[in-house]
Amino acid sequence: MLPRLIKRQSPSKAMVYLSPILALLLTLLASIVLFLIMGVSPSGALHAFFVEPISSIYGLTELMVKATPLILIGVALSLGFRAGVWNIGAEGQLILGGLFGGATALFFYEKTGFYIIPLILIMGALGGIIWAGIVAFLKTRFNANEILTSLMLSYVAALLLNLLIHGPLKDPDGFNFPESRLFSDSALLPILYDGTRLHLGAVIALFFVGIGWILLSRTLLGYQIKVMGDAPAAGEHAGFSHSKIIWTTLLISGGAAGLAGAIEVSGPIGQLLPNISPGYGFAAIIVAYVGRLHPLGVLFAALLLALSYLGGETAQMKLNLPVAVTGVFQGLLLFFLLACDVLIQYKIRTSKKSESTIAPAVKSSIKSTSEVK
């Protein structure tokens, strides 16, 4: 008996929104098995992973600090994914945004003024837009696969940052360490809560959620994005430009990722380092899908993924677990979510091998023989 997938005539709409919760529960069960294999108490590990990081005001503010770039990038990526534009290179666009924003902060190192922080954020967004624009140009001009080009450009961005940090952007008084000088106070984002690292970027991220929701539900562009994603042929018949959607969604996602990079370097980091992101650009892909490609869903999914970062750090310190546990959790979550999505759209049926594979081949052979005769 061989299993095969048969498309459901009417997929459950309720399960579309419940599947992230089911995927989370399955991820927790798989994590318990993983902890048992590693010889760690599951209850202690889960407490260290999900409860201890947010058991204080400081932990809650750190949760929002970690969630800020995930929200910005996740909302923007969800727009592109809805349109069928697969930008997988948000990590590289974040790096370019951090590089542009950081270079701006260093340029105004000895200056003060209210204009410095807005300029840093604008330049960061511009860096991400430029990097995403390369992908859009290659896609619309040469039909290059945006998955490959955006992903490969992420590695180019990382190498470019590394090159500049070891060269012209290196701190002249830093004893040859690969890092820039610390930004001046005028180039740092204002702190919203004393004694924590919660900064203005969190407000920007929440504002971006509202903008994303309005864009999708109240504008013609949002309607075009949804139509081109659900029925491209119908969209083109209605006069919607596919190239315009590609450019628009890629530039929005690139600008948001670049803005997230500028916020990171002028917020919690405060300087340029060879590694300014623990993988926010890639984790935001999971955020977008767990959030069901909806801005409000992305907000909650970003908080969950941010908790996984904090939990991984806590588990590493308290239980001596490897930091890779964070990546395993995120990967399991995406895996189970995709599995749930498959079962929402398809049902599993079994069929005999002789009927499903051998019989059609025999029938085809008999038909061909009879035609020859």
CSV table of C-alpha atoms in Angstrom, one decimal:
chain,number,residue,atom,x,y,z
A,1,MET,CA,0.0,0.0,0.0
A,2,LEU,CA,1.4,3.4,-1.0
A,3,PRO,CA,0.2,6.7,0.5
A,4,ARG,CA,-0.7,9.5,-1.9
A,5,LEU,CA,-2.0,13.0,-1.5
A,6,ILE,CA,-5.4,14.0,-2.8
A,7,LYS,CA,-6.4,17.7,-2.8
A,8,ARG,CA,-9.3,18.6,-0.6
A,9,GLN,CA,-12.2,20.2,-2.3
A,10,SER,CA,-12.8,22.6,0.6
A,11,PRO,CA,-9.9,23.1,3.0
A,12,SER,CA,-10.8,24.1,6.6
A,13,LYS,CA,-10.4,27.8,7.1
A,14,ALA,CA,-10.4,27.4,10.8
A,15,MET,CA,-7.3,25.1,10.6
A,16,VAL,CA,-5.5,27.7,8.6
A,17,TYR,CA,-5.3,29.8,11.7
A,18,LEU,CA,-5.1,27.0,14.2
A,19,SER,CA,-2.3,25.2,12.5
A,20,PRO,CA,0.4,27.5,14.0
A,21,ILE,CA,-0.8,26.6,17.4
A,22,LEU,CA,-0.8,22.9,16.5
A,23,ALA,CA,2.7,23.3,15.0
A,24,LEU,CA,3.9,24.9,18.2
A,25,LEU,CA,2.5,22.1,20.3
A,26,LEU,CA,4.2,19.5,18.1
A,27,THR,CA,7.4,21.5,18.3
A,28,LEU,CA,7.3,21.4,22.1
A,29,LEU,CA,6.7,17.6,22.1
A,30,ALA,CA,9.7,17.2,19.7
A,31,SER,CA,11.8,19.4,22.0
A,32,ILE,CA,10.9,17.3,25.0
A,33,VAL,CA,12.2,14.2,23.1
A,34,LEU,CA,15.3,16.1,22.1
A,35,PHE,CA,16.0,17.2,25.7
A,36,LEU,CA,15.6,13.6,26.9
A,37,ILE,CA,18.1,12.4,24.3
A,38,MET,CA,20.5,15.1,25.5
A,39,GLY,CA,20.1,13.9,29.1
A,40,VAL,CA,18.4,17.2,30.3
A,41,SER,CA,15.3,17.5,32.3
A,42,PRO,CA,12.5,18.5,29.9
A,43,SER,CA,10.7,20.5,32.6
A,44,GLY,CA,13.8,22.4,33.6
A,45,ALA,CA,14.8,23.0,29.9
A,46,LEU,CA,11.3,24.3,29.0
A,47,HIS,CA,11.3,26.6,32.0
A,48,ALA,CA,14.7,28.0,31.1
A,49,PHE,CA,13.7,28.3,27.5
A,50,PHE,CA,10.2,29.8,27.7
A,51,VAL,CA,9.5,31.1,31.3
A,52,GLU,CA,12.7,32.4,32.9
A,53,PRO,CA,13.6,34.8,30.1
A,54,ILE,CA,10.4,36.8,30.6
A,55,SER,CA,10.0,36.5,34.4
A,56,SER,CA,11.1,40.1,34.9
A,57,ILE,CA,10.5,43.6,33.5
A,58,TYR,CA,14.0,43.6,32.0
A,59,GLY,CA,13.3,40.2,30.3
A,60,LEU,CA,10.0,41.5,28.9
A,61,THR,CA,11.8,44.6,27.4
A,62,GLU,CA,14.6,42.3,26.0
A,63,LEU,CA,11.8,40.3,24.3
A,64,MET,CA,10.7,43.4,22.5
A,65,VAL,CA,14.3,44.3,21.6
A,66,LYS,CA,14.8,41.0,20.0
A,67,ALA,CA,11.4,41.1,18.3
A,68,THR,CA,11.8,44.5,16.7
A,69,PRO,CA,13.9,43.4,13.7
A,70,LEU,CA,11.8,40.3,13.3
A,71,ILE,CA,8.6,42.4,13.2
A,72,LEU,CA,9.9,44.8,10.7
A,73,ILE,CA,11.3,42.2,8.3
A,74,GLY,CA,8.4,39.7,8.8
A,75,VAL,CA,5.7,42.2,8.0
A,76,ALA,CA,7.5,43.3,4.8
A,77,LEU,CA,8.3,39.7,3.7
A,78,SER,CA,4.7,38.7,4.2
A,79,LEU,CA,3.7,41.2,1.5
A,80,GLY,CA,6.1,39.7,-1.0
A,81,PHE,CA,5.2,36.1,-0.1
A,82,ARG,CA,1.5,37.0,-0.6
A,83,ALA,CA,2.4,38.2,-4.1
A,84,GLY,CA,4.5,35.1,-4.9
A,85,VAL,CA,7.8,37.0,-4.7
A,86,TRP,CA,10.2,35.0,-2.6
A,87,ASN,CA,12.8,37.3,-1.0
A,88,ILE,CA,15.0,34.9,0.9
A,89,GLY,CA,17.9,37.4,1.2
A,90,ALA,CA,16.5,39.7,4.0
A,91,GLU,CA,19.6,38.9,6.0
A,92,GLY,CA,21.9,40.5,3.4
A,93,GLN,CA,19.6,43.5,3.1
A,94,LEU,CA,19.7,43.9,6.9
A,95,ILE,CA,23.5,43.8,6.8
A,96,LEU,CA,23.6,46.4,4.1
A,97,GLY,CA,21.2,48.6,6.1
A,98,GLY,CA,23.4,48.2,9.2
A,99,LEU,CA,26.5,49.1,7.1
A,100,PHE,CA,24.9,52.2,5.5
A,101,GLY,CA,23.5,53.3,8.8
A,102,GLY,CA,26.7,52.6,10.7
A,103,ALA,CA,28.8,54.4,8.2
A,104,THR,CA,26.5,57.4,8.5
A,105,ALA,CA,26.9,57.4,12.3
A,106,LEU,CA,30.7,57.2,12.0
A,107,PHE,CA,30.6,60.1,9.5
A,108,PHE,CA,28.9,62.3,12.0
A,109,TYR,CA,30.9,61.0,14.9
A,110,GLU,CA,32.0,64.4,16.2
A,111,LYS,CA,28.8,66.2,15.4
A,112,THR,CA,25.5,66.6,17.3
A,113,GLY,CA,22.0,67.3,16.1
A,114,PHE,CA,18.5,66.0,16.0
A,115,TYR,CA,18.9,65.1,12.3
A,116,ILE,CA,21.6,62.4,12.8
A,117,ILE,CA,19.3,59.5,14.0
A,118,PRO,CA,16.7,60.1,11.2
A,119,LEU,CA,19.5,60.2,8.7
A,120,ILE,CA,20.9,57.0,10.0
A,121,LEU,CA,17.5,55.3,9.7
A,122,ILE,CA,17.0,56.7,6.2
A,123,MET,CA,20.4,55.6,5.0
A,124,GLY,CA,19.8,52.1,6.5
A,125,ALA,CA,16.6,51.7,4.6
A,126,LEU,CA,18.3,53.0,1.5
A,127,GLY,CA,21.0,50.3,1.8
A,128,GLY,CA,18.4,47.6,2.0
A,129,ILE,CA,16.5,49.0,-0.9
A,130,ILE,CA,19.7,49.1,-3.1
A,131,TRP,CA,20.5,45.4,-2.2
A,132,ALA,CA,16.9,44.3,-2.9
A,133,GLY,CA,16.8,46.4,-6.1
A,134,ILE,CA,19.6,44.2,-7.5
A,135,VAL,CA,17.3,41.2,-7.0
A,136,ALA,CA,14.3,43.0,-8.6
A,137,PHE,CA,16.4,44.1,-11.6
A,138,LEU,CA,17.7,40.6,-12.2
A,139,LYS,CA,14.2,39.1,-11.9
A,140,THR,CA,12.4,41.6,-14.2
A,141,ARG,CA,15.2,42.0,-16.7
A,142,PHE,CA,16.6,38.4,-17.0
A,143,ASN,CA,13.9,36.4,-15.1
A,144,ALA,CA,16.6,35.3,-12.7
A,145,ASN,CA,15.2,33.3,-9.7
A,146,GLU,CA,14.9,35.7,-6.8
A,147,ILE,CA,15.3,32.9,-4.3
A,148,LEU,CA,18.9,32.2,-5.5
A,149,THR,CA,19.9,35.8,-6.2
A,150,SER,CA,18.7,37.2,-2.9
A,151,LEU,CA,20.2,34.3,-0.9
A,152,MET,CA,23.6,34.6,-2.7
A,153,LEU,CA,23.7,38.4,-2.2
A,154,SER,CA,23.4,37.8,1.6
A,155,TYR,CA,26.8,36.2,1.6
A,156,VAL,CA,28.2,39.0,-0.5
A,157,ALA,CA,26.8,41.5,2.0
A,158,ALA,CA,28.4,39.6,4.9
A,159,LEU,CA,31.8,39.6,3.2
A,160,LEU,CA,31.5,43.3,2.3
A,161,LEU,CA,30.8,44.1,5.9
A,162,ASN,CA,33.7,42.0,7.0
A,163,LEU,CA,36.0,43.7,4.5
A,164,LEU,CA,35.1,47.2,5.6
A,165,ILE,CA,35.3,46.4,9.3
A,166,HIS,CA,38.8,45.1,8.8
A,167,GLY,CA,39.6,48.2,6.6
A,168,PRO,CA,38.4,51.8,6.5
A,169,LEU,CA,35.7,51.4,9.1
A,170,LYS,CA,37.9,49.8,11.8
A,171,ASP,CA,38.4,51.7,15.0
A,172,PRO,CA,41.8,53.4,14.8
A,173,ASP,CA,42.1,53.2,18.6
A,174,GLY,CA,40.7,49.6,18.8
A,175,PHE,CA,44.0,47.7,19.1
A,176,ASN,CA,43.4,46.1,15.7
A,177,PHE,CA,40.1,44.4,16.8
A,178,PRO,CA,37.7,44.1,13.8
A,179,GLU,CA,35.1,46.6,15.0
A,180,SER,CA,34.2,50.2,14.5
A,181,ARG,CA,34.5,52.8,17.2
A,182,LEU,CA,31.5,53.2,19.5
A,183,PHE,CA,28.9,55.5,18.1
A,184,SER,CA,28.4,58.9,19.8
A,185,ASP,CA,25.4,59.5,21.9
A,186,SER,CA,23.7,61.6,19.2
A,187,ALA,CA,23.8,58.5,16.9
A,188,LEU,CA,22.1,56.1,19.4
A,189,LEU,CA,18.4,55.5,19.6
A,190,PRO,CA,16.6,56.9,22.6
A,191,ILE,CA,15.9,54.5,25.4
A,192,LEU,CA,12.2,54.2,26.3
A,193,TYR,CA,12.6,52.6,29.7
A,194,ASP,CA,15.5,53.4,32.1
A,195,GLY,CA,17.7,50.5,33.1
A,196,THR,CA,16.8,48.5,30.0
A,197,ARG,CA,17.8,48.4,26.3
A,198,LEU,CA,14.2,49.0,25.0
A,199,HIS,CA,14.6,51.7,22.4
A,200,LEU,CA,12.7,53.8,19.9
A,201,GLY,CA,12.9,51.0,17.3
A,202,ALA,CA,10.2,49.1,19.1
A,203,VAL,CA,7.8,51.9,18.5
A,204,ILE,CA,8.8,52.0,14.9
A,205,ALA,CA,8.2,48.3,14.5
A,206,LEU,CA,4.7,48.5,16.1
A,207,PHE,CA,3.9,51.4,13.8
A,208,PHE,CA,5.0,49.3,10.8
A,209,VAL,CA,2.6,46.6,11.8
A,210,GLY,CA,-0.3,49.1,11.5
A,211,ILE,CA,1.0,50.4,8.1
A,212,GLY,CA,1.3,46.8,6.8
A,213,TRP,CA,-2.3,46.0,7.9
A,214,ILE,CA,-3.7,49.2,6.3
A,215,LEU,CA,-1.7,48.5,3.1
A,216,LEU,CA,-3.0,45.0,2.7
A,217,SER,CA,-6.6,45.6,3.6
A,218,ARG,CA,-7.4,49.2,2.6
A,219,THR,CA,-5.3,50.1,-0.5
A,220,LEU,CA,-5.4,49.2,-4.2
A,221,LEU,CA,-1.7,48.0,-3.9
A,222,GLY,CA,-2.7,45.5,-1.2
A,223,TYR,CA,-5.5,44.2,-3.4
A,224,GLN,CA,-3.1,43.9,-6.4
A,225,ILE,CA,-0.6,42.0,-4.2
A,226,LYS,CA,-3.2,39.5,-3.1
A,227,VAL,CA,-4.6,39.0,-6.6
A,228,MET,CA,-1.2,38.5,-8.2
A,229,GLY,CA,-0.4,35.9,-5.5
A,230,ASP,CA,-3.7,34.0,-5.7
A,231,ALA,CA,-4.4,34.2,-9.4
A,232,PRO,CA,-1.6,35.8,-11.5
A,233,ALA,CA,-3.4,35.2,-14.8
A,234,ALA,CA,-6.5,37.0,-13.5
A,235,GLY,CA,-4.3,39.8,-12.2
A,236,GLU,CA,-2.6,40.3,-15.6
A,237,HIS,CA,-6.0,40.1,-17.3
A,238,ALA,CA,-7.2,42.9,-15.0
A,239,GLY,CA,-4.2,45.0,-16.1
A,240,PHE,CA,-2.1,44.6,-13.0
A,241,SER,CA,1.7,44.8,-13.7
A,242,HIS,CA,3.6,41.8,-12.5
A,243,SER,CA,6.9,43.7,-12.8
A,244,LYS,CA,5.5,46.5,-10.7
A,245,ILE,CA,4.5,44.1,-7.9
A,246,ILE,CA,7.9,42.5,-8.0
A,247,TRP,CA,9.7,45.8,-7.7
A,248,THR,CA,7.3,47.2,-5.1
A,249,THR,CA,7.4,44.1,-2.8
A,250,LEU,CA,11.1,43.6,-3.0
A,251,LEU,CA,11.9,47.3,-2.4
A,252,ILE,CA,9.5,47.4,0.6
A,253,SER,CA,11.0,44.2,2.1
A,254,GLY,CA,14.6,45.4,1.4
A,255,GLY,CA,13.9,48.8,2.9
A,256,ALA,CA,12.3,47.3,6.0
A,257,ALA,CA,15.3,44.9,6.4
A,258,GLY,CA,17.7,47.7,5.9
A,259,LEU,CA,15.9,49.8,8.5
A,260,ALA,CA,16.0,46.9,10.9
A,261,GLY,CA,19.8,46.7,10.4
A,262,ALA,CA,20.2,50.4,11.1
A,263,ILE,CA,18.1,50.1,14.2
A,264,GLU,CA,20.3,47.2,15.4
A,265,VAL,CA,23.6,49.0,15.0
A,266,SER,CA,22.3,52.3,16.5
A,267,GLY,CA,20.3,50.6,19.2
A,268,PRO,CA,21.4,47.5,21.2
A,269,ILE,CA,24.8,47.2,19.4
A,270,GLY,CA,26.0,50.8,19.3
A,271,GLN,CA,28.8,50.1,16.7
A,272,LEU,CA,29.6,48.1,13.6
A,273,LEU,CA,30.8,44.5,14.2
A,274,PRO,CA,31.6,41.7,11.7
A,275,ASN,CA,28.4,40.0,12.8
A,276,ILE,CA,25.5,42.4,13.5
A,277,SER,CA,22.7,39.8,13.2
A,278,PRO,CA,22.2,36.3,14.7
A,279,GLY,CA,20.1,35.4,11.7
A,280,TYR,CA,17.1,37.8,12.0
A,281,GLY,CA,16.7,37.9,8.2
A,282,PHE,CA,16.3,34.1,7.9
A,283,ALA,CA,14.2,33.8,11.1
A,284,ALA,CA,11.8,36.4,9.7
A,285,ILE,CA,10.8,33.9,7.0
A,286,ILE,CA,9.6,31.6,9.7
A,287,VAL,CA,7.9,34.6,11.4
A,288,ALA,CA,6.0,35.5,8.2
A,289,TYR,CA,4.7,31.9,7.8
A,290,VAL,CA,3.8,31.3,11.4
A,291,GLY,CA,2.0,34.7,11.3
A,292,ARG,CA,0.0,33.5,8.3
A,293,LEU,CA,1.4,36.3,6.2
A,294,HIS,CA,-0.8,38.8,8.2
A,295,PRO,CA,0.8,41.8,10.0
A,296,LEU,CA,-1.0,41.1,13.3
A,297,GLY,CA,0.0,37.4,13.1
A,298,VAL,CA,3.5,38.4,12.4
A,299,LEU,CA,3.6,40.5,15.6
A,300,PHE,CA,2.8,37.5,17.7
A,301,ALA,CA,5.0,35.2,15.7
A,302,ALA,CA,7.9,37.6,16.1
A,303,LEU,CA,7.5,37.6,19.9
A,304,LEU,CA,7.6,33.8,19.9
A,305,LEU,CA,10.7,33.7,17.8
A,306,ALA,CA,12.3,36.4,19.9
A,307,LEU,CA,11.6,34.3,23.0
A,308,SER,CA,13.4,31.4,21.3
A,309,TYR,CA,16.5,33.6,21.0
A,310,LEU,CA,16.3,34.6,24.7
A,311,GLY,CA,15.5,31.1,25.7
A,312,GLY,CA,18.5,29.7,23.8
A,313,GLU,CA,20.8,32.1,25.6
A,314,THR,CA,19.3,31.3,29.0
A,315,ALA,CA,19.5,27.6,28.4
A,316,GLN,CA,23.1,27.9,27.3
A,317,MET,CA,24.0,29.7,30.6
A,318,LYS,CA,21.9,27.8,33.0
A,319,LEU,CA,21.9,24.2,31.5
A,320,ASN,CA,25.1,24.4,29.4
A,321,LEU,CA,23.0,23.5,26.3
A,322,PRO,CA,24.5,24.4,22.9
A,323,VAL,CA,23.3,27.7,21.4
A,324,ALA,CA,22.2,25.6,18.3
A,325,VAL,CA,19.1,24.6,20.3
A,326,THR,CA,17.6,27.9,19.1
A,327,GLY,CA,18.0,27.0,15.5
A,328,VAL,CA,16.7,23.5,16.1
A,329,PHE,CA,13.5,24.9,17.7
A,330,GLN,CA,13.0,27.4,14.9
A,331,GLY,CA,13.5,24.7,12.3
A,332,LEU,CA,11.2,22.3,13.9
A,333,LEU,CA,8.5,25.0,14.2
A,334,LEU,CA,8.7,25.7,10.4
A,335,PHE,CA,8.8,22.0,9.6
A,336,PHE,CA,5.6,21.2,11.6
A,337,LEU,CA,3.9,24.3,10.2
A,338,LEU,CA,4.5,23.2,6.6
A,339,ALA,CA,3.4,19.7,7.5
A,340,CYS,CA,0.2,21.0,8.9
A,341,ASP,CA,-0.3,23.2,5.9
A,342,VAL,CA,0.1,20.2,3.6
A,343,LEU,CA,-2.6,18.3,5.5
A,344,ILE,CA,-4.9,21.3,5.4
A,345,GLN,CA,-4.8,21.3,1.6
A,346,TYR,CA,-4.5,17.5,1.0
A,347,LYS,CA,-5.7,14.3,2.5
A,348,ILE,CA,-3.8,11.1,2.6
A,349,ARG,CA,-5.1,8.0,0.8
A,350,THR,CA,-3.5,4.6,0.3
A,351,SER,CA,-3.5,2.7,-2.9
A,352,LYS,CA,-2.1,-0.7,-4.0
A,353,LYS,CA,1.1,-0.5,-5.9
A,354,SER,CA,-0.3,-2.7,-8.6
A,355,GLU,CA,-3.2,-0.2,-9.1
A,356,SER,CA,-1.3,3.0,-8.7
A,357,THR,CA,2.0,2.2,-10.5
A,358,ILE,CA,2.0,-1.1,-12.4
A,359,ALA,CA,-1.5,-1.1,-13.8
A,360,PRO,CA,-1.2,2.2,-15.7
A,361,ALA,CA,2.1,1.1,-17.2
A,362,VAL,CA,0.7,-2.2,-18.3
A,363,LYS,CA,-2.4,-0.6,-19.8
A,364,SER,CA,-0.2,1.9,-21.7
A,365,SER,CA,2.0,-0.9,-23.0
A,366,ILE,CA,-1.1,-2.9,-24.1
A,367,LYS,CA,-2.5,0.2,-25.9
A,368,SER,CA,0.8,0.9,-27.7
A,369,THR,CA,1.0,-2.8,-28.8
A,370,SER,CA,-2.6,-2.8,-30.2
A,371,GLU,CA,-1.9,0.4,-32.1
A,372,VAL,CA,1.1,-1.1,-33.8
A,373,LYS,CA,-0.8,-4.2,-34.8
